[in-house]
Amino acid sequence: MPDEAAQQARQATAIGNAITRLHRDHYGRGATTTRTILQRNYAIAFLEDIYTPVERTLIDAGQEDAVKQTRQVFQMAMRQRFSEAVEEITGRKVVAFMSQVHFAPDLAAEIFVLEPLHAGAETVTSEDGSAAQLV
């Protein structure tokens, strides 16, 4: 089990580094701090201090919606590259990608849903319609 936890920690670090690098290479600036959570079928990278000087100027001028819209368009354009990086690191297919930005504090979340490890796992649906996978 300790080897599995160490591998998961290495993968989480690699995902955070890859997402930060892709931001820097394609957006012109990467996060100053990235923290990644990798658990079960989910990988979430939290990126702090992400905005470019141009975006900060727009935010200061009350143009958060313009910055958010541009960031969302960028994230969707980068969906394949982000997903490929996560797939290469984890060896698992990304079945969903979501992205969100926040202004105060200055951060973004890149969220990846991974294909379940156990293809034969049973999914149970509760009375409220939520689903849980039994592994």
Coordinates of N, CA, C and O in Angstrom, one line a residue:
M1 N 0.8 -1.2 0.0 CA 0.0 0.0 0.0 C 0.9 1.3 0.0 O 0.5 2.2 -0.7
P2 N 2.0 1.3 0.8 CA 2.8 2.5 0.7 C 3.3 2.8 -0.7 O 3.4 4.0 -1.0
D3 N 3.6 1.8 -1.5 CA 4.1 2.0 -2.8 C 3.0 2.7 -3.7 O 3.3 3.5 -4.5
E4 N 1.8 2.2 -3.4 CA 0.6 2.8 -4.2 C 0.5 4.3 -3.8 O 0.2 5.1 -4.7
A5 N 0.6 4.6 -2.6 CA 0.4 6.0 -2.1 C 1.6 6.9 -2.7 O 1.3 8.0 -3.1
A6 N 2.8 6.3 -2.7 CA 3.9 7.1 -3.3 C 3.7 7.3 -4.8 O 4.0 8.4 -5.3
Q7 N 3.2 6.3 -5.5 CA 3.0 6.4 -6.9 C 1.9 7.5 -7.1 O 2.0 8.3 -8.0
Q8 N 0.9 7.4 -6.3 CA -0.2 8.4 -6.5 C 0.3 9.8 -6.2 O -0.1 10.8 -6.9
A9 N 1.1 10.0 -5.2 CA 1.7 11.3 -4.9 C 2.6 11.8 -6.1 O 2.5 13.0 -6.5
R10 N 3.4 10.9 -6.7 CA 4.2 11.2 -7.8 C 3.3 11.7 -9.0 O 3.6 12.6 -9.7
Q11 N 2.3 10.9 -9.3 CA 1.4 11.2 -10.3 C 0.7 12.6 -10.1 O 0.6 13.4 -11.1
A12 N 0.3 12.9 -8.9 CA -0.4 14.1 -8.6 C 0.6 15.3 -8.9 O 0.2 16.3 -9.5
T13 N 1.8 15.1 -8.4 CA 2.8 16.2 -8.7 C 3.1 16.3 -10.2 O 3.1 17.5 -10.7
A14 N 3.2 15.3 -10.9 CA 3.4 15.3 -12.3 C 2.2 16.0 -13.1 O 2.4 16.8 -14.0
I15 N 1.0 15.7 -12.6 CA -0.2 16.3 -13.2 C -0.1 17.9 -13.0 O -0.3 18.6 -13.9
G16 N 0.1 18.3 -11.8 CA 0.2 19.7 -11.5 C 1.3 20.4 -12.3 O 1.1 21.5 -12.8
N17 N 2.5 19.8 -12.4 CA 3.6 20.3 -13.2 C 3.2 20.4 -14.7 O 3.5 21.4 -15.3
A18 N 2.5 19.4 -15.2 CA 2.1 19.4 -16.6 C 1.1 20.5 -16.9 O 1.2 21.2 -17.9
I19 N 0.1 20.6 -16.0 CA -0.9 21.6 -16.3 C -0.3 23.0 -16.1 O -0.6 23.9 -17.0
T20 N 0.5 23.2 -15.2 CA 1.2 24.5 -15.0 C 2.0 24.8 -16.2 O 2.0 26.0 -16.7
R21 N 2.8 23.9 -16.7 CA 3.6 24.1 -17.9 C 2.8 24.4 -19.1 O 3.1 25.3 -19.9
L22 N 1.7 23.7 -19.3 CA 0.8 24.0 -20.5 C 0.2 25.4 -20.4 O 0.1 26.1 -21.4
H23 N -0.2 25.8 -19.2 CA -0.7 27.2 -19.0 C 0.4 28.2 -19.4 O 0.2 29.1 -20.1
R24 N 1.6 27.9 -18.9 CA 2.7 28.9 -19.1 C 3.1 28.9 -20.6 O 3.2 30.0 -21.2
D25 N 3.2 27.7 -21.3 CA 3.5 27.6 -22.7 C 2.5 28.2 -23.6 O 2.8 28.8 -24.7
H26 N 1.2 28.1 -23.3 CA 0.1 28.5 -24.2 C -0.6 29.7 -23.8 O -1.3 30.3 -24.6
Y27 N -0.5 30.1 -22.5 CA -1.2 31.3 -22.1 C -0.2 32.4 -21.7 O -0.6 33.6 -21.5
G28 N 1.1 32.1 -21.6 CA 2.1 33.1 -21.4 C 2.4 33.3 -19.9 O 3.3 34.0 -19.6
R29 N 1.7 32.6 -19.0 CA 2.0 32.6 -17.6 C 1.4 31.4 -16.9 O 0.3 31.0 -17.2
G30 N 2.2 30.8 -16.1 CA 1.7 29.7 -15.3 C 1.5 30.1 -13.9 O 1.8 31.2 -13.5
A31 N 0.8 29.2 -13.1 CA 0.5 29.5 -11.7 C 1.8 29.6 -10.9 O 2.8 28.9 -11.2
T32 N 1.8 30.3 -9.8 CA 3.0 30.3 -8.9 C 3.0 29.2 -8.0 O 4.0 28.7 -7.5
T33 N 1.8 28.7 -7.7 CA 1.6 27.5 -6.8 C 0.5 26.6 -7.4 O -0.5 27.1 -7.8
T34 N 0.8 25.3 -7.4 CA -0.2 24.3 -7.9 C -0.2 23.2 -6.9 O 0.8 22.7 -6.4
R35 N -1.5 22.9 -6.6 CA -1.7 21.7 -5.7 C -2.7 20.8 -6.4 O -3.7 21.2 -6.8
T36 N -2.3 19.5 -6.4 CA -3.2 18.6 -7.1 C -3.6 17.4 -6.2 O -2.8 16.9 -5.4
I37 N -4.9 17.1 -6.3 CA -5.5 16.0 -5.6 C -5.8 14.9 -6.6 O -6.4 15.2 -7.6
L38 N -5.3 13.7 -6.3 CA -5.6 12.6 -7.2 C -6.2 11.5 -6.3 O -5.5 11.0 -5.4
Q39 N -7.4 11.2 -6.5 CA -8.1 10.2 -5.7 C -9.2 9.5 -6.5 O -10.0 10.2 -7.1
R40 N -9.2 8.2 -6.3 CA -10.2 7.3 -7.1 C -10.2 7.7 -8.5 O -9.2 7.6 -9.2
N41 N -11.3 8.2 -9.0 CA -11.4 8.5 -10.5 C -11.4 10.0 -10.7 O -11.9 10.5 -11.7
Y42 N -10.7 10.8 -9.9 CA -10.7 12.2 -10.0 C -9.3 12.8 -9.8 O -8.6 12.4 -8.9
A43 N -9.0 13.8 -10.6 CA -7.8 14.5 -10.5 C -8.2 16.0 -10.6 O -8.9 16.4 -11.5
I44 N -7.8 16.8 -9.6 CA -8.1 18.2 -9.5 C -6.8 19.0 -9.3 O -6.2 18.7 -8.3
A45 N -6.5 19.9 -10.2 CA -5.3 20.7 -10.0 C -5.8 22.1 -9.7 O -6.6 22.7 -10.4
F46 N -5.4 22.6 -8.5 CA -5.7 24.0 -8.1 C -4.5 24.8 -8.4 O -3.4 24.5 -7.9
L47 N -4.7 25.9 -9.2 CA -3.6 26.7 -9.6 C -3.8 28.1 -9.0 O -4.9 28.7 -9.1
E48 N -2.8 28.6 -8.3 CA -2.9 29.9 -7.6 C -2.1 31.0 -8.3 O -1.0 30.6 -8.8
D49 N -2.5 32.2 -8.2 CA -1.8 33.3 -8.8 C -1.6 33.1 -10.3 O -0.5 32.9 -10.8
I50 N -2.8 33.1 -11.0 CA -2.8 32.7 -12.5 C -2.8 33.8 -13.5 O -2.5 33.6 -14.6
Y51 N -3.3 35.0 -13.1 CA -3.7 36.0 -14.1 C -2.5 36.7 -14.6 O -1.5 37.1 -13.9
T52 N -2.5 37.0 -15.9 CA -1.5 37.8 -16.6 C -1.7 39.3 -16.2 O -2.7 39.7 -15.8
P53 N -0.7 40.1 -16.5 CA -0.9 41.5 -16.3 C -2.1 42.1 -17.0 O -2.8 43.0 -16.5
V54 N -2.3 41.7 -18.2 CA -3.4 42.2 -19.0 C -4.7 41.8 -18.3 O -5.6 42.7 -18.1
E55 N -4.8 40.6 -17.8 CA -6.0 40.1 -17.1 C -6.2 40.9 -15.8 O -7.3 41.3 -15.5
R56 N -5.1 41.1 -15.1 CA -5.2 41.9 -13.8 C -5.7 43.3 -14.1 O -6.5 43.8 -13.3
T57 N -5.3 43.9 -15.2 CA -5.8 45.2 -15.5 C -7.3 45.2 -15.8 O -8.0 46.1 -15.3
L58 N -7.7 44.2 -16.6 CA -9.2 44.1 -16.8 C -10.0 43.8 -15.6 O -11.0 44.4 -15.4
I59 N -9.4 43.0 -14.7 CA -10.1 42.7 -13.4 C -10.2 43.9 -12.6 O -11.3 44.2 -12.1
D60 N -9.2 44.7 -12.5 CA -9.2 46.0 -11.8 C -10.2 47.0 -12.4 O -10.7 47.8 -11.6
A61 N -10.4 46.8 -13.7 CA -11.4 47.7 -14.3 C -12.8 47.2 -14.3 O -13.7 47.7 -14.9
G62 N -13.0 46.1 -13.5 CA -14.4 45.6 -13.4 C -14.8 44.7 -14.5 O -16.0 44.4 -14.7
Q63 N -13.8 44.2 -15.3 CA -14.2 43.3 -16.4 C -13.9 41.8 -16.1 O -13.5 41.1 -17.0
E64 N -14.3 41.4 -15.0 CA -14.2 40.0 -14.6 C -14.8 39.0 -15.6 O -14.3 38.0 -15.9
D65 N -16.0 39.4 -16.1 CA -16.8 38.5 -17.0 C -16.0 38.3 -18.3 O -15.9 37.2 -18.8
A66 N -15.3 39.4 -18.8 CA -14.5 39.2 -20.0 C -13.3 38.3 -19.8 O -13.0 37.4 -20.6
V67 N -12.7 38.4 -18.6 CA -11.6 37.5 -18.3 C -12.0 36.1 -18.1 O -11.4 35.2 -18.7
K68 N -13.1 35.9 -17.4 CA -13.7 34.6 -17.2 C -14.1 33.9 -18.5 O -13.7 32.8 -18.8
Q69 N -14.7 34.7 -19.4 CA -15.1 34.1 -20.7 C -13.9 33.7 -21.5 O -13.8 32.7 -22.1
T70 N -12.9 34.6 -21.6 CA -11.6 34.3 -22.3 C -11.0 33.1 -21.7 O -10.5 32.2 -22.5
R71 N -10.9 33.0 -20.4 CA -10.3 31.8 -19.8 C -11.0 30.5 -20.1 O -10.4 29.5 -20.4
Q72 N -12.4 30.6 -20.1 CA -13.2 29.4 -20.4 C -13.0 29.0 -21.8 O -12.8 27.8 -22.1
V73 N -12.9 29.9 -22.8 CA -12.7 29.5 -24.2 C -11.3 28.9 -24.3 O -11.1 27.9 -25.0
F74 N -10.3 29.5 -23.6 CA -8.9 28.9 -23.6 C -8.9 27.5 -23.1 O -8.3 26.6 -23.7
Q75 N -9.6 27.3 -21.9 CA -9.6 26.0 -21.3 C -10.2 24.9 -22.3 O -9.7 23.8 -22.4
M76 N -11.3 25.3 -22.9 CA -11.9 24.3 -23.8 C -11.0 24.1 -25.1 O -10.9 23.0 -25.6
A77 N -10.3 25.1 -25.5 CA -9.3 24.9 -26.6 C -8.2 24.0 -26.2 O -7.6 23.3 -27.0
M78 N -7.8 24.0 -24.9 CA -6.7 23.2 -24.4 C -7.2 21.9 -23.8 O -6.4 21.1 -23.4
R79 N -8.5 21.6 -23.9 CA -9.0 20.3 -23.3 C -8.3 19.1 -23.7 O -7.9 18.3 -22.9
Q80 N -8.0 19.0 -25.0 CA -7.3 17.8 -25.5 C -5.9 17.7 -24.9 O -5.5 16.6 -24.5
R81 N -5.2 18.8 -25.0 CA -3.8 18.8 -24.5 C -3.7 18.5 -23.0 O -2.9 17.7 -22.5
F82 N -4.6 19.1 -22.2 CA -4.7 18.8 -20.8 C -5.0 17.3 -20.5 O -4.4 16.7 -19.7
S83 N -6.0 16.9 -21.2 CA -6.5 15.5 -21.0 C -5.4 14.5 -21.4 O -5.1 13.5 -20.7
E84 N -4.7 14.7 -22.5 CA -3.6 13.8 -22.9 C -2.5 13.8 -21.9 O -1.9 12.7 -21.6
A85 N -2.2 14.9 -21.3 CA -1.1 15.0 -20.3 C -1.5 14.1 -19.1 O -0.7 13.3 -18.6
V86 N -2.8 14.2 -18.6 CA -3.3 13.5 -17.5 C -3.3 12.0 -17.8 O -2.9 11.1 -17.0
E87 N -3.7 11.6 -19.0 CA -3.8 10.2 -19.5 C -2.4 9.6 -19.5 O -2.2 8.5 -19.1
E88 N -1.4 10.4 -20.0 CA -0.1 9.9 -20.1 C 0.5 9.6 -18.7 O 1.1 8.6 -18.5
I89 N 0.2 10.5 -17.8 CA 0.7 10.4 -16.4 C 0.1 9.2 -15.7 O 0.7 8.5 -15.0
T90 N -1.2 9.1 -15.8 CA -2.0 8.1 -15.0 C -2.2 6.8 -15.7 O -2.5 5.8 -15.0
G91 N -2.0 6.8 -17.0 CA -2.3 5.6 -17.8 C -3.8 5.3 -17.8 O -4.2 4.2 -18.1
R92 N -4.6 6.3 -17.6 CA -6.1 6.1 -17.6 C -6.7 7.2 -18.5 O -6.2 8.3 -18.6
K93 N -7.8 6.8 -19.1 CA -8.5 7.7 -20.0 C -9.3 8.8 -19.2 O -9.9 8.5 -18.2
V94 N -9.2 10.0 -19.7 CA -10.0 11.1 -19.1 C -11.4 11.1 -19.8 O -11.5 11.2 -21.0
V95 N -12.4 10.9 -19.0 CA -13.8 10.8 -19.6 C -14.5 12.2 -19.5 O -15.6 12.4 -20.1
A96 N -14.0 13.1 -18.6 CA -14.6 14.4 -18.5 C -13.6 15.4 -18.0 O -12.7 15.1 -17.3
F97 N -13.7 16.6 -18.5 CA -12.8 17.7 -18.1 C -13.7 19.0 -17.8 O -14.6 19.3 -18.6
M98 N -13.4 19.6 -16.7 CA -14.1 20.8 -16.4 C -13.1 21.8 -15.9 O -12.0 21.4 -15.3
S99 N -13.4 23.1 -16.0 CA -12.5 24.1 -15.6 C -13.2 25.3 -15.0 O -14.3 25.6 -15.4
Q100 N -12.6 25.9 -14.0 CA -13.3 27.1 -13.3 C -12.2 28.0 -12.9 O -11.1 27.6 -12.5
V101 N -12.5 29.3 -12.9 CA -11.6 30.4 -12.4 C -12.3 31.1 -11.3 O -13.5 31.2 -11.2
H102 N -11.5 31.8 -10.4 CA -12.0 32.6 -9.3 C -11.1 33.8 -9.2 O -9.9 33.7 -9.6
F103 N -11.7 34.9 -8.8 CA -10.9 36.1 -8.8 C -10.3 36.5 -7.4 O -9.2 37.1 -7.4
A104 N -11.0 36.3 -6.3 CA -10.5 36.7 -5.0 C -10.9 35.6 -4.0 O -12.0 35.6 -3.6
P105 N -10.0 34.7 -3.8 CA -8.6 34.7 -4.2 C -8.4 34.3 -5.7 O -9.3 33.7 -6.3
D106 N -7.2 34.6 -6.2 CA -6.8 34.4 -7.6 C -6.5 32.9 -7.8 O -5.4 32.5 -7.5
L107 N -7.4 32.2 -8.4 CA -7.1 30.7 -8.6 C -8.0 30.1 -9.7 O -9.0 30.7 -10.1
A108 N -7.5 28.9 -10.1 CA -8.3 28.2 -11.1 C -8.3 26.7 -10.6 O -7.4 26.3 -9.9
A109 N -9.3 26.0 -11.1 CA -9.4 24.5 -10.8 C -9.5 23.8 -12.2 O -10.4 24.2 -12.9
E110 N -8.7 22.9 -12.4 CA -8.8 22.0 -13.6 C -9.2 20.7 -13.1 O -8.5 20.0 -12.3
I111 N -10.3 20.2 -13.5 CA -10.9 19.0 -12.9 C -11.0 17.9 -14.0 O -11.6 18.1 -15.1
F112 N -10.5 16.7 -13.7 CA -10.5 15.6 -14.6 C -11.2 14.4 -14.0 O -10.9 14.1 -12.8
V113 N -12.1 13.8 -14.7 CA -12.8 12.6 -14.3 C -12.1 11.5 -15.1 O -12.1 11.5 -16.3
L114 N -11.6 10.5 -14.4 CA -10.9 9.4 -15.0 C -11.8 8.2 -15.2 O -12.7 7.9 -14.4
E115 N -11.5 7.4 -16.2 CA -12.2 6.1 -16.4 C -12.0 5.3 -15.2 O -10.8 5.2 -14.7
P116 N -13.0 4.6 -14.7 CA -12.8 3.8 -13.5 C -11.7 2.7 -13.7 O -11.6 2.2 -14.8
L117 N -11.0 2.4 -12.6 CA -9.9 1.4 -12.7 C -10.5 0.0 -12.9 O -10.0 -0.8 -13.6
H118 N -11.7 -0.2 -12.3 CA -12.3 -1.5 -12.3 C -13.5 -1.5 -13.2 O -14.6 -1.0 -12.8
A119 N -13.4 -1.9 -14.5 CA -14.4 -1.9 -15.4 C -15.7 -2.6 -14.9 O -16.8 -2.2 -15.3
G120 N -15.5 -3.6 -14.1 CA -16.7 -4.4 -13.6 C -17.3 -3.9 -12.3 O -18.1 -4.5 -11.7
A121 N -16.9 -2.7 -11.9 CA -17.4 -2.2 -10.6 C -18.9 -1.9 -10.7 O -19.4 -1.5 -11.7
E122 N -19.6 -2.1 -9.6 CA -21.0 -1.9 -9.6 C -21.3 -0.5 -9.2 O -20.7 0.1 -8.3
T123 N -22.3 0.1 -9.9 CA -22.8 1.4 -9.6 C -24.1 1.3 -8.9 O -25.0 0.7 -9.4
V124 N -24.3 2.0 -7.8 CA -25.5 2.0 -7.0 C -26.1 3.4 -7.1 O -25.4 4.4 -6.8
T125 N -27.4 3.5 -7.3 CA -28.1 4.8 -7.4 C -29.0 4.9 -6.1 O -29.8 4.0 -5.8
S126 N -28.8 6.0 -5.4 CA -29.6 6.2 -4.2 C -31.0 6.8 -4.6 O -31.2 7.2 -5.7
E127 N -31.8 6.9 -3.6 CA -33.2 7.5 -3.8 C -33.2 8.9 -4.3 O -34.0 9.3 -5.0
D128 N -32.1 9.7 -3.9 CA -32.1 11.1 -4.4 C -31.5 11.2 -5.8 O -31.3 12.3 -6.4
G129 N -31.2 10.1 -6.5 CA -30.6 10.0 -7.8 C -29.1 10.1 -7.9 O -28.6 10.0 -9.0
S130 N -28.4 10.3 -6.8 CA -27.0 10.3 -6.9 C -26.5 8.9 -7.0 O -27.1 7.9 -6.6
A131 N -25.3 8.8 -7.7 CA -24.7 7.5 -7.9 C -23.4 7.3 -7.2 O -22.7 8.2 -7.0
A132 N -23.2 6.1 -6.8 CA -21.9 5.7 -6.1 C -21.4 4.5 -6.8 O -22.2 3.6 -7.1
Q133 N -20.1 4.4 -7.0 CA -19.5 3.2 -7.5 C -18.9 2.4 -6.4 O -18.1 2.9 -5.6
L134 N -19.2 1.1 -6.4 CA -18.7 0.2 -5.4 C -17.5 -0.5 -6.1 O -17.6 -1.1 -7.1
V135 N -16.4 -0.4 -5.4 CA -15.1 -1.0 -6.0 C -14.7 -2.1 -5.1 O -14.8 -2.1 -3.9

